[in-house]
mmCIF file of C-alpha atoms and ligand atoms in Angstrom:
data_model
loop_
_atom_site.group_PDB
_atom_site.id
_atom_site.type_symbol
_atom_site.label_atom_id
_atom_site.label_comp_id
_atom_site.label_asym_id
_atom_site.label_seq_id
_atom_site.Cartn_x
_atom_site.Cartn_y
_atom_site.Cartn_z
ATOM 1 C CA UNK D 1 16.490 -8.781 -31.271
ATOM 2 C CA UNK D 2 13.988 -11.364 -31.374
ATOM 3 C CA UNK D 3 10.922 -10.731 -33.754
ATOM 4 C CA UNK D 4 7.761 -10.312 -31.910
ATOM 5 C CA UNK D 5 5.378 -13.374 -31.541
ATOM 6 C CA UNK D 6 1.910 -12.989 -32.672
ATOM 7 C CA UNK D 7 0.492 -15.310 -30.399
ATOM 8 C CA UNK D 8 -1.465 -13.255 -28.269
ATOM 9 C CA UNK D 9 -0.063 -10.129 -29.113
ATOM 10 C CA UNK D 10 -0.175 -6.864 -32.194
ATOM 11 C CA UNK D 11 2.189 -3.823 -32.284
ATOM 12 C CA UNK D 12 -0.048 -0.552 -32.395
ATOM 13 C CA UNK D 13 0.618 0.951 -35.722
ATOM 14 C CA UNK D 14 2.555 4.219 -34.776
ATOM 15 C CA UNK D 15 5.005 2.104 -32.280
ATOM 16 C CA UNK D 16 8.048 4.278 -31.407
ATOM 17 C CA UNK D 17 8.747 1.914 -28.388
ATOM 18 C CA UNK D 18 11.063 -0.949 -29.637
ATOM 19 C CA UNK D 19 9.164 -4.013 -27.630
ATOM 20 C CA UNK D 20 11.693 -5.674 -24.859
ATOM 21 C CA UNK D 21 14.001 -2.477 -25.159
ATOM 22 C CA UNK D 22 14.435 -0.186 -21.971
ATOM 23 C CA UNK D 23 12.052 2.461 -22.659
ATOM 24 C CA UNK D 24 9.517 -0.546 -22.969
ATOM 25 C CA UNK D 25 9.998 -1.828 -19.841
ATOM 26 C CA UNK D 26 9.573 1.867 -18.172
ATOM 27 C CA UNK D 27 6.958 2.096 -19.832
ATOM 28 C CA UNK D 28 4.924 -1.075 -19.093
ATOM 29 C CA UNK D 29 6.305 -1.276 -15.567
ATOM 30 C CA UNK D 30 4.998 2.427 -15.069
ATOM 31 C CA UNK D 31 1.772 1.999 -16.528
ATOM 32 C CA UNK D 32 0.928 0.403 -13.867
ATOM 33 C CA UNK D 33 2.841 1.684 -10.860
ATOM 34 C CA UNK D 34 1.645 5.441 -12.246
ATOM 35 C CA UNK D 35 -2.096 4.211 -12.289
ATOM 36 C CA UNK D 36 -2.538 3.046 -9.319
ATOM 37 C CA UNK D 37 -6.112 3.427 -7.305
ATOM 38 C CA UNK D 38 -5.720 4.373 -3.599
ATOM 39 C CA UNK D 39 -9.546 2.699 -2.791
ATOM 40 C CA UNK D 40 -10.031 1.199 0.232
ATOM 41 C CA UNK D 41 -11.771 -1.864 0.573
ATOM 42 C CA UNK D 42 -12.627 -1.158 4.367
ATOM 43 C CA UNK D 43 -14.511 2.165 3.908
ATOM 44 C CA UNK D 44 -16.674 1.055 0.962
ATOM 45 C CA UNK D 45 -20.323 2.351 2.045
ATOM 46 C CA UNK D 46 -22.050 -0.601 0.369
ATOM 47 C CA UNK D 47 -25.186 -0.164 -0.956
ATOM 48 C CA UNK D 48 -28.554 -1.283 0.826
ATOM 49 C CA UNK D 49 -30.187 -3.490 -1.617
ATOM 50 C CA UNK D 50 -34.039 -4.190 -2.185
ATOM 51 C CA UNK D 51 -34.875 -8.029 -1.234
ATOM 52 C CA UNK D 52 -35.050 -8.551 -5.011
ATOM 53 C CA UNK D 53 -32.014 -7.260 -5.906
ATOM 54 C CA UNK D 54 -30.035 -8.607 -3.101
ATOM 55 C CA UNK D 55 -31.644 -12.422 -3.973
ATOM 56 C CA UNK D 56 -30.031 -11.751 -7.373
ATOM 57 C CA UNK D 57 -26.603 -10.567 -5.647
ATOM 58 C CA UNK D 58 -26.357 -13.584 -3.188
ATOM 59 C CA UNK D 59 -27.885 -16.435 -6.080
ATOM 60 C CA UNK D 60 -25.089 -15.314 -8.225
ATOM 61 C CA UNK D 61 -23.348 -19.016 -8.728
ATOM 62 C CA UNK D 62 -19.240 -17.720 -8.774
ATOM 63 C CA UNK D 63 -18.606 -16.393 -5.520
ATOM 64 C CA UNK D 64 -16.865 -18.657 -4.376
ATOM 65 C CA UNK D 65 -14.721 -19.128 -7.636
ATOM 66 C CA UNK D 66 -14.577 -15.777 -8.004
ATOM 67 C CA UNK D 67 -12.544 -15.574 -4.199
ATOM 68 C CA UNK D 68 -10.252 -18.924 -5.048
ATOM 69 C CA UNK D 69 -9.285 -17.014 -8.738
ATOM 70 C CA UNK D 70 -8.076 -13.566 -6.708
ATOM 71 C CA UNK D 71 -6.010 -15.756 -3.651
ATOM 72 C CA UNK D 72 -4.259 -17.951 -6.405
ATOM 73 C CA UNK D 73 -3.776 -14.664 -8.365
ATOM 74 C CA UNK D 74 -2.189 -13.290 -5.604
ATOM 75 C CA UNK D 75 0.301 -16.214 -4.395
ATOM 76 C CA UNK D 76 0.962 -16.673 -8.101
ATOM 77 C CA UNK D 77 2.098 -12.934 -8.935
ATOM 78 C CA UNK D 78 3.984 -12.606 -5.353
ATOM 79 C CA UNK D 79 5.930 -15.284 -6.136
ATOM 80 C CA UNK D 80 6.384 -14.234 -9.439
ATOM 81 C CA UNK D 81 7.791 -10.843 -7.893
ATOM 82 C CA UNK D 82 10.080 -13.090 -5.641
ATOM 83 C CA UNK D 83 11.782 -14.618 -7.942
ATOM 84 C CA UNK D 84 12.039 -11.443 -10.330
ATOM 85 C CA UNK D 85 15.780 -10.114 -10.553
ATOM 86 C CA UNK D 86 14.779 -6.897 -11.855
ATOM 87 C CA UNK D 87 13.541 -4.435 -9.197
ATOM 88 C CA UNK D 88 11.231 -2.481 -11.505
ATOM 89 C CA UNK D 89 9.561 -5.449 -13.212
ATOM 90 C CA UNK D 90 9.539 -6.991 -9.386
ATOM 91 C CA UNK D 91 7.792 -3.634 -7.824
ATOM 92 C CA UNK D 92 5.683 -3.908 -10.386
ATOM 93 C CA UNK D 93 4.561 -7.479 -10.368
ATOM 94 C CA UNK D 94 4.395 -7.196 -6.422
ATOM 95 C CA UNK D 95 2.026 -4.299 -6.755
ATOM 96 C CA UNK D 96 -0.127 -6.118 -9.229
ATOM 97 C CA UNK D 97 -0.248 -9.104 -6.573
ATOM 98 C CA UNK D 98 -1.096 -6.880 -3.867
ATOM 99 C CA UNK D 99 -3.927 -5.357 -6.247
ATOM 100 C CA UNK D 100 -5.214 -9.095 -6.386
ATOM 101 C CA UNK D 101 -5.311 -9.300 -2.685
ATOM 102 C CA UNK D 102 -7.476 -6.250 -2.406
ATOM 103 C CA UNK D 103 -10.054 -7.583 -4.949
ATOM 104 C CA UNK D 104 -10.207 -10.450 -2.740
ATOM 105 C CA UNK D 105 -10.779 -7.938 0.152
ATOM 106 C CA UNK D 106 -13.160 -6.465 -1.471
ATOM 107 C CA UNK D 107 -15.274 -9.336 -1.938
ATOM 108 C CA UNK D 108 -14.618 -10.452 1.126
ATOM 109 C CA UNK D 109 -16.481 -7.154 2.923
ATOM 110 C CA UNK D 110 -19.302 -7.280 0.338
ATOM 111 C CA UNK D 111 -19.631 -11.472 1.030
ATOM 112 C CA UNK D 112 -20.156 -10.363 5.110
ATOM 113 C CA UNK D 113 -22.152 -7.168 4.525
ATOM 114 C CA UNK D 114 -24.709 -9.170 2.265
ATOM 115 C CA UNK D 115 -24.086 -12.289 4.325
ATOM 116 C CA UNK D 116 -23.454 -14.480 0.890
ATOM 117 C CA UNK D 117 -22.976 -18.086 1.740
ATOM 118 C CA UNK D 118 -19.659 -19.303 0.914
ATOM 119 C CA UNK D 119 -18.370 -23.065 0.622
ATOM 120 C CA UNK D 120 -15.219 -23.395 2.219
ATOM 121 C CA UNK D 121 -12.145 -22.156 0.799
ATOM 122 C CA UNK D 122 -9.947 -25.040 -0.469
ATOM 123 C CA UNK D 123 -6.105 -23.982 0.473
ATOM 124 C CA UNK D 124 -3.424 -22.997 -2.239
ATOM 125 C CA UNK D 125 -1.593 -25.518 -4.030
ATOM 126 C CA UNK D 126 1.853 -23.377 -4.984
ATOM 127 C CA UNK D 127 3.608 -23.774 -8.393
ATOM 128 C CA UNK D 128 7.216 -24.607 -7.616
ATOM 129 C CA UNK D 129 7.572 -22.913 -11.157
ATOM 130 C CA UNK D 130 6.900 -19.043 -10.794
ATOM 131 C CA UNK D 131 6.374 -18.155 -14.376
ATOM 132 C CA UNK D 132 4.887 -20.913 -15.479
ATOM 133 C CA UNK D 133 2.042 -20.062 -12.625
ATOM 134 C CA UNK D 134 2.080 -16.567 -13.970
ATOM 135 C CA UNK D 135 1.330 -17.305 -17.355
ATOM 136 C CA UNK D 136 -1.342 -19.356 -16.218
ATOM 137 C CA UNK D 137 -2.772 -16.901 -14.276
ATOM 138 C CA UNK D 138 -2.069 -14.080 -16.901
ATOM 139 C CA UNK D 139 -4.121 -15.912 -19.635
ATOM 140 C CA UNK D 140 -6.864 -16.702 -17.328
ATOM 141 C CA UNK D 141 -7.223 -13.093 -16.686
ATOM 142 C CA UNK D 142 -6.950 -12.206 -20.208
ATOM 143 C CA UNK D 143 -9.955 -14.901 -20.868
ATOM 144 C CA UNK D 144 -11.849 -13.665 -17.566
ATOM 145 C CA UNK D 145 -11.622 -9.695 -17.975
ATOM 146 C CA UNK D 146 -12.871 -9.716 -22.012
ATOM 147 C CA UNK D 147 -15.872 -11.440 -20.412
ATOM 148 C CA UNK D 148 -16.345 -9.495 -17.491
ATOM 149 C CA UNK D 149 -16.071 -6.558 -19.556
ATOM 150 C CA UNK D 150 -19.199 -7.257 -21.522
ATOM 151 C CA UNK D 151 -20.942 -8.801 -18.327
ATOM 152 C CA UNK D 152 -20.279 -5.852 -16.474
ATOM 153 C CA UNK D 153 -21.669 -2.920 -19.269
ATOM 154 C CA UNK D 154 -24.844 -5.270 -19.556
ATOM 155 C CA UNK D 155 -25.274 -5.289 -15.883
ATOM 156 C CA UNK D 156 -24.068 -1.296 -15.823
ATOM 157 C CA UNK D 157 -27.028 -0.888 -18.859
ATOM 158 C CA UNK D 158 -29.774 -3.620 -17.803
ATOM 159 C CA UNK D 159 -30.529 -1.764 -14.235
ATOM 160 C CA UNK D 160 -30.126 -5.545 -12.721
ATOM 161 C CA UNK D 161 -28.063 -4.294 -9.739
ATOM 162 C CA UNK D 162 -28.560 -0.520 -8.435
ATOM 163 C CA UNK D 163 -25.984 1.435 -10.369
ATOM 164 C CA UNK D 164 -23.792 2.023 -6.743
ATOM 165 C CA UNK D 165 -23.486 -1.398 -6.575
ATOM 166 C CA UNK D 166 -22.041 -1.508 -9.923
ATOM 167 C CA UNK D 167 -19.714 1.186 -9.251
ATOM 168 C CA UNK D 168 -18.098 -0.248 -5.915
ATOM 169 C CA UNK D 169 -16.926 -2.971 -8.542
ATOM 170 C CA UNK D 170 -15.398 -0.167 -11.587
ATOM 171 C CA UNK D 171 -12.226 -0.006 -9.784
ATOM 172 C CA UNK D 172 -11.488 -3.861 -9.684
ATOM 173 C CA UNK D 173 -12.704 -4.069 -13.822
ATOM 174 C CA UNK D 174 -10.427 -1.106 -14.883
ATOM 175 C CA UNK D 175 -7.564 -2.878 -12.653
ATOM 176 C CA UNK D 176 -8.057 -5.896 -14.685
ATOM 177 C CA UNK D 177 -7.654 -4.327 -17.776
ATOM 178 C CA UNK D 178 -4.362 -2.886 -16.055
ATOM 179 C CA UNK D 179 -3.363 -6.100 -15.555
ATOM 180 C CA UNK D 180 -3.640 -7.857 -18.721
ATOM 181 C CA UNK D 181 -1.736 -4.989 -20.459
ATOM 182 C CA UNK D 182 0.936 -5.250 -18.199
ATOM 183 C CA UNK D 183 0.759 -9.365 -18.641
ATOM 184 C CA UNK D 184 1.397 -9.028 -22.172
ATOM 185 C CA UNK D 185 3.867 -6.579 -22.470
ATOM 186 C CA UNK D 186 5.868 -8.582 -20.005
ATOM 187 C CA UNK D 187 5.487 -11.535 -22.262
ATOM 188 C CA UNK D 188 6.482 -9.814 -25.291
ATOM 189 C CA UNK D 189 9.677 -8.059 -22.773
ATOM 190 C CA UNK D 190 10.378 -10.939 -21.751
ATOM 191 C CA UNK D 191 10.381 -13.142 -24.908
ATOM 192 C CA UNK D 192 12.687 -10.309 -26.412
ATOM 193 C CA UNK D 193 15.579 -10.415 -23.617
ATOM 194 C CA UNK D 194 16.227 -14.097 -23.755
ATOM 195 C CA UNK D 195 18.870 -16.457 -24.987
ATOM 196 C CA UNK D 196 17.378 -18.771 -27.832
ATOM 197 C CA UNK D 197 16.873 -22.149 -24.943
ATOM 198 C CA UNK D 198 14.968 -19.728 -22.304
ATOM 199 C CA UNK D 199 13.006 -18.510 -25.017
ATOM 200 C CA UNK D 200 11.739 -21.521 -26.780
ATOM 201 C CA UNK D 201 11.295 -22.590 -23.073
ATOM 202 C CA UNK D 202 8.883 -19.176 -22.466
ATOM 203 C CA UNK D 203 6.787 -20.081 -25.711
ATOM 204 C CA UNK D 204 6.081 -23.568 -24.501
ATOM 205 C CA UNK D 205 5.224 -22.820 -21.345
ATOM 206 C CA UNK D 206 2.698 -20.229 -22.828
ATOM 207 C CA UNK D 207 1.151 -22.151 -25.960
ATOM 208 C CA UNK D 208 0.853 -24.875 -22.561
ATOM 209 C CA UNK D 209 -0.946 -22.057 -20.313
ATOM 210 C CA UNK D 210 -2.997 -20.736 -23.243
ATOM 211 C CA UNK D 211 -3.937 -24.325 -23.490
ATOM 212 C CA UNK D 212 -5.098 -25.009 -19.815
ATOM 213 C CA UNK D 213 -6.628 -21.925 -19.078
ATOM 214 C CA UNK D 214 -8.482 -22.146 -22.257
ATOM 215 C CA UNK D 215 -9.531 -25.868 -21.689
ATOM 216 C CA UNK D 216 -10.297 -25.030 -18.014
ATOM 217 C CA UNK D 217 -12.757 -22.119 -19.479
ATOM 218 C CA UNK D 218 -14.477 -24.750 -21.996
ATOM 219 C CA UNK D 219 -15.250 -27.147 -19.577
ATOM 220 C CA UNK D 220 -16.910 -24.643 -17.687
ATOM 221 C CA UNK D 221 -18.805 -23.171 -20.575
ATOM 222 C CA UNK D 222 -20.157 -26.686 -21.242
ATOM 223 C CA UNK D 223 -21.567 -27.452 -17.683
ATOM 224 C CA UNK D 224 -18.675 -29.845 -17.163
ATOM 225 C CA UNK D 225 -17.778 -28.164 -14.398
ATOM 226 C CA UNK D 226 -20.066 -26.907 -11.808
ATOM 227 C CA UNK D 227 -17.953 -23.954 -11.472
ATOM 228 C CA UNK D 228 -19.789 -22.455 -14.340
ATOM 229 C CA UNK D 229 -18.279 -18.834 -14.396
ATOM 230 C CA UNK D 230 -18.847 -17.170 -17.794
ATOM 231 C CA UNK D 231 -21.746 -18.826 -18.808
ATOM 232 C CA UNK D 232 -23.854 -19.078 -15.864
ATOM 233 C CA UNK D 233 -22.708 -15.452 -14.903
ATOM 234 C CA UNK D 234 -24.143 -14.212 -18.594
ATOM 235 C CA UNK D 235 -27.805 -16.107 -17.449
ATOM 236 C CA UNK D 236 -27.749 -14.384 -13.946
ATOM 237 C CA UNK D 237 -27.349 -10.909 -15.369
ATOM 238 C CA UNK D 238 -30.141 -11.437 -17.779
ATOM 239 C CA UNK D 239 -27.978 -11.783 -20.594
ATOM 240 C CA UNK D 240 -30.220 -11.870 -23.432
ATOM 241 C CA UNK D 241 -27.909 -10.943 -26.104
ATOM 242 C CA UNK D 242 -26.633 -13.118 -28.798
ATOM 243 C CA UNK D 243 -23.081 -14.874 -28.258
ATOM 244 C CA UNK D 244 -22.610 -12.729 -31.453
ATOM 245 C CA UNK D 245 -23.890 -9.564 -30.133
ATOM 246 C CA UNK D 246 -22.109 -10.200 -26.481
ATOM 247 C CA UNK D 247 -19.083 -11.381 -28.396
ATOM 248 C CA UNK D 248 -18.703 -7.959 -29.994
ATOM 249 C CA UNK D 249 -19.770 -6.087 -27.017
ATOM 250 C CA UNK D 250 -16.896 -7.756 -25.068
ATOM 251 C CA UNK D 251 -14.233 -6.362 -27.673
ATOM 252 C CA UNK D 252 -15.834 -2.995 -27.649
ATOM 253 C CA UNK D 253 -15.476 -2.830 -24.367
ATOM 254 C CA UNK D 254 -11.901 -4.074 -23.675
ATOM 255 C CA UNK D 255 -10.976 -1.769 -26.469
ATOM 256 C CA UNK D 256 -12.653 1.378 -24.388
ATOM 257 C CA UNK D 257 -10.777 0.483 -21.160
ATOM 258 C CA UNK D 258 -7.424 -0.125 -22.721
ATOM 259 C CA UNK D 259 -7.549 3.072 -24.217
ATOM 260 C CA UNK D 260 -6.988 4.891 -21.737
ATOM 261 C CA UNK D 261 -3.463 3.998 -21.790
ATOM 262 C CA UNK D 262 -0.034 4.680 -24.265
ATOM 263 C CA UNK D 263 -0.919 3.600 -27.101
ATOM 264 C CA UNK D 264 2.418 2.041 -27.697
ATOM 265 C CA UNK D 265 2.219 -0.962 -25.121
ATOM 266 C CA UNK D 266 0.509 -3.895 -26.708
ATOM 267 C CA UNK D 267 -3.035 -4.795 -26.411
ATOM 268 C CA UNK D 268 -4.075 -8.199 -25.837
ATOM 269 C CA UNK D 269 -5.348 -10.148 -29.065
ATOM 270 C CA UNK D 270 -6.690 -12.944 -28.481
ATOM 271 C CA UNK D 271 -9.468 -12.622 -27.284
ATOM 272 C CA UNK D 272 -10.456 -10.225 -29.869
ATOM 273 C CA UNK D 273 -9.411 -12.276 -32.498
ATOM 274 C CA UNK D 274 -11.431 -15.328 -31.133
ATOM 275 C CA UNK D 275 -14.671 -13.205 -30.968
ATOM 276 C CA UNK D 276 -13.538 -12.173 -34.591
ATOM 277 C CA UNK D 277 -13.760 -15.412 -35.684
ATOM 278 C CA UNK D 278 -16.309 -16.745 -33.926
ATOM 279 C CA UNK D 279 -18.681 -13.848 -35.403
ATOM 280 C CA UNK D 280 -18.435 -15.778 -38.627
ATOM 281 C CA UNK D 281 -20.510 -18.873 -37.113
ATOM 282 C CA UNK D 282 -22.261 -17.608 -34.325
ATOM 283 C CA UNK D 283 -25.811 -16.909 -35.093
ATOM 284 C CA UNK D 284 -26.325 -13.151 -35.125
HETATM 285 FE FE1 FE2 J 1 -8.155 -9.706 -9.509
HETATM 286 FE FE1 FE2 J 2 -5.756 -9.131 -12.028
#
């Protein structure tokens, strides 16, 4: 059996759950087919909003970004499940892609009930490559959710949207966190069950996705982009917190939601392990 990488990735200390064997994959596979969230996106009651509050709402700059991530999600993970041999790992993946497509419903209803203004979608571009477009989007999400997770207690704590506005959006956080514990258990499954080639083949293709999504995340962060997600999204929830501060809060909180979960699947690390480091040079 192949060792474990530590990439992205940290056995919990009381592991009884050899990683890639069959009572891994049942239970990564049904940590997320067991946890499934029956919400609808049609009957949300959405909230009515002051005029200050829904300015804030509707100015928020990553709407539309925030729309094109959960559609490429989507194609990305159903044709991930396509392609998947195994039925579990393929129920699972296809339920995690439908999950995406909700999140895009859901935005969807609030964008009409709070008539946001929306540039025009641009249309998918597939990946012939299934798992190479799943590892992209799997480390994107990984990146994404340890912000949102901190973005979303600040807004939860700062009172700058009504607190049943923040709650329509709980579900869609906690299914994130779902998500990026299934990502990288199916990483480390997968890395496990494969000849020598495919694997060397799997850890290229991720150092290559860990390298674009974290590249694509930079040049956003540094205004390069005007698709400015994290950082922009920080200044329009009057973030006021140090990076070092928010940095921490973010691990905090992706440690809270994962916790909720067996405690032998794998957490994702990098993240954490970035804000670790990073708390060295930030400014406190
Ligand atoms: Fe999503
Ligand atoms: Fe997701």
């Amino acid at each position: 059996m192949a060792e474990t990488s530590h990439l992205d990735i940290a056995l919990p200390e009381s592991s009884a759950v050899a990683i890639g064997s069959e009572a891994h994959r049942q239970l990564f596979c049904h940590m997320l087919l067991d946890s499934f969230d029956p919400y609808r996106p049609a009957v949300i009651a959405w909230p009515s909003l002051a005029p200050d509050a829904l300015e804030r709402l509707t100015s928020l700059p990553f709407w539309d970004i925030a729309v094109a991530t959960e559609e490429r999600a989507a194609r990305r993970m159903e044709a991930l499940a396509a392609a998947s041999s195994d039925p579990l790992i393929r129920e699972a993946v296809a339920l995690n892609a439908w999950e995406e497509r909700r999140h895009k419903d859901v935005l969807g209803h609030m964008i009409r009930h709070y008539r946001i203004a929306l540039k025009e979608e641009a249309p998918y571009v597939a990946i012939p490559d299934a798992e190479w477009g799943f590892l992209r989007t799997g480390y994107g999400e990984c990146f994404d959710s340890f912000f949102a997770f901190g973005l979303f207690a600040l807004a939860r704590e700062s009172g700058f949207f009504p607190l049943p506005l923040v709650e329509v959006f709980e579900p869609i956080i906690q299914e994130e966190a779902r998500h990026n514990l299934f990502f990288v258990n199916w990483v480390a499954y997968m890395r496990v069950n494969r000849g020598l080639a495919a694997r060397v083949k799997l850890d290229v293709q991720r150092l290559a996705a860990l390298a674009v999504q974290a590249w694509g995340r930079l040049s956003l962060a540094r205004g390069v982009d005007d698709k400015n997600f994290t950082r922009t999204g920080g200044a329009a929830v009057g973030l006021t917190l140090k990076p070092r501060g928010f940095f921490a809060l973010c691990a905090k909180e992706q440690d809270r939601r994962m916790a909720r979960y067996d405690s032998r699947l794998l957490r994702p690390r990098i993240m954490p392990r970035v804000a670790r480091m990073l708390s060295h040079v930030l400014p406190a």
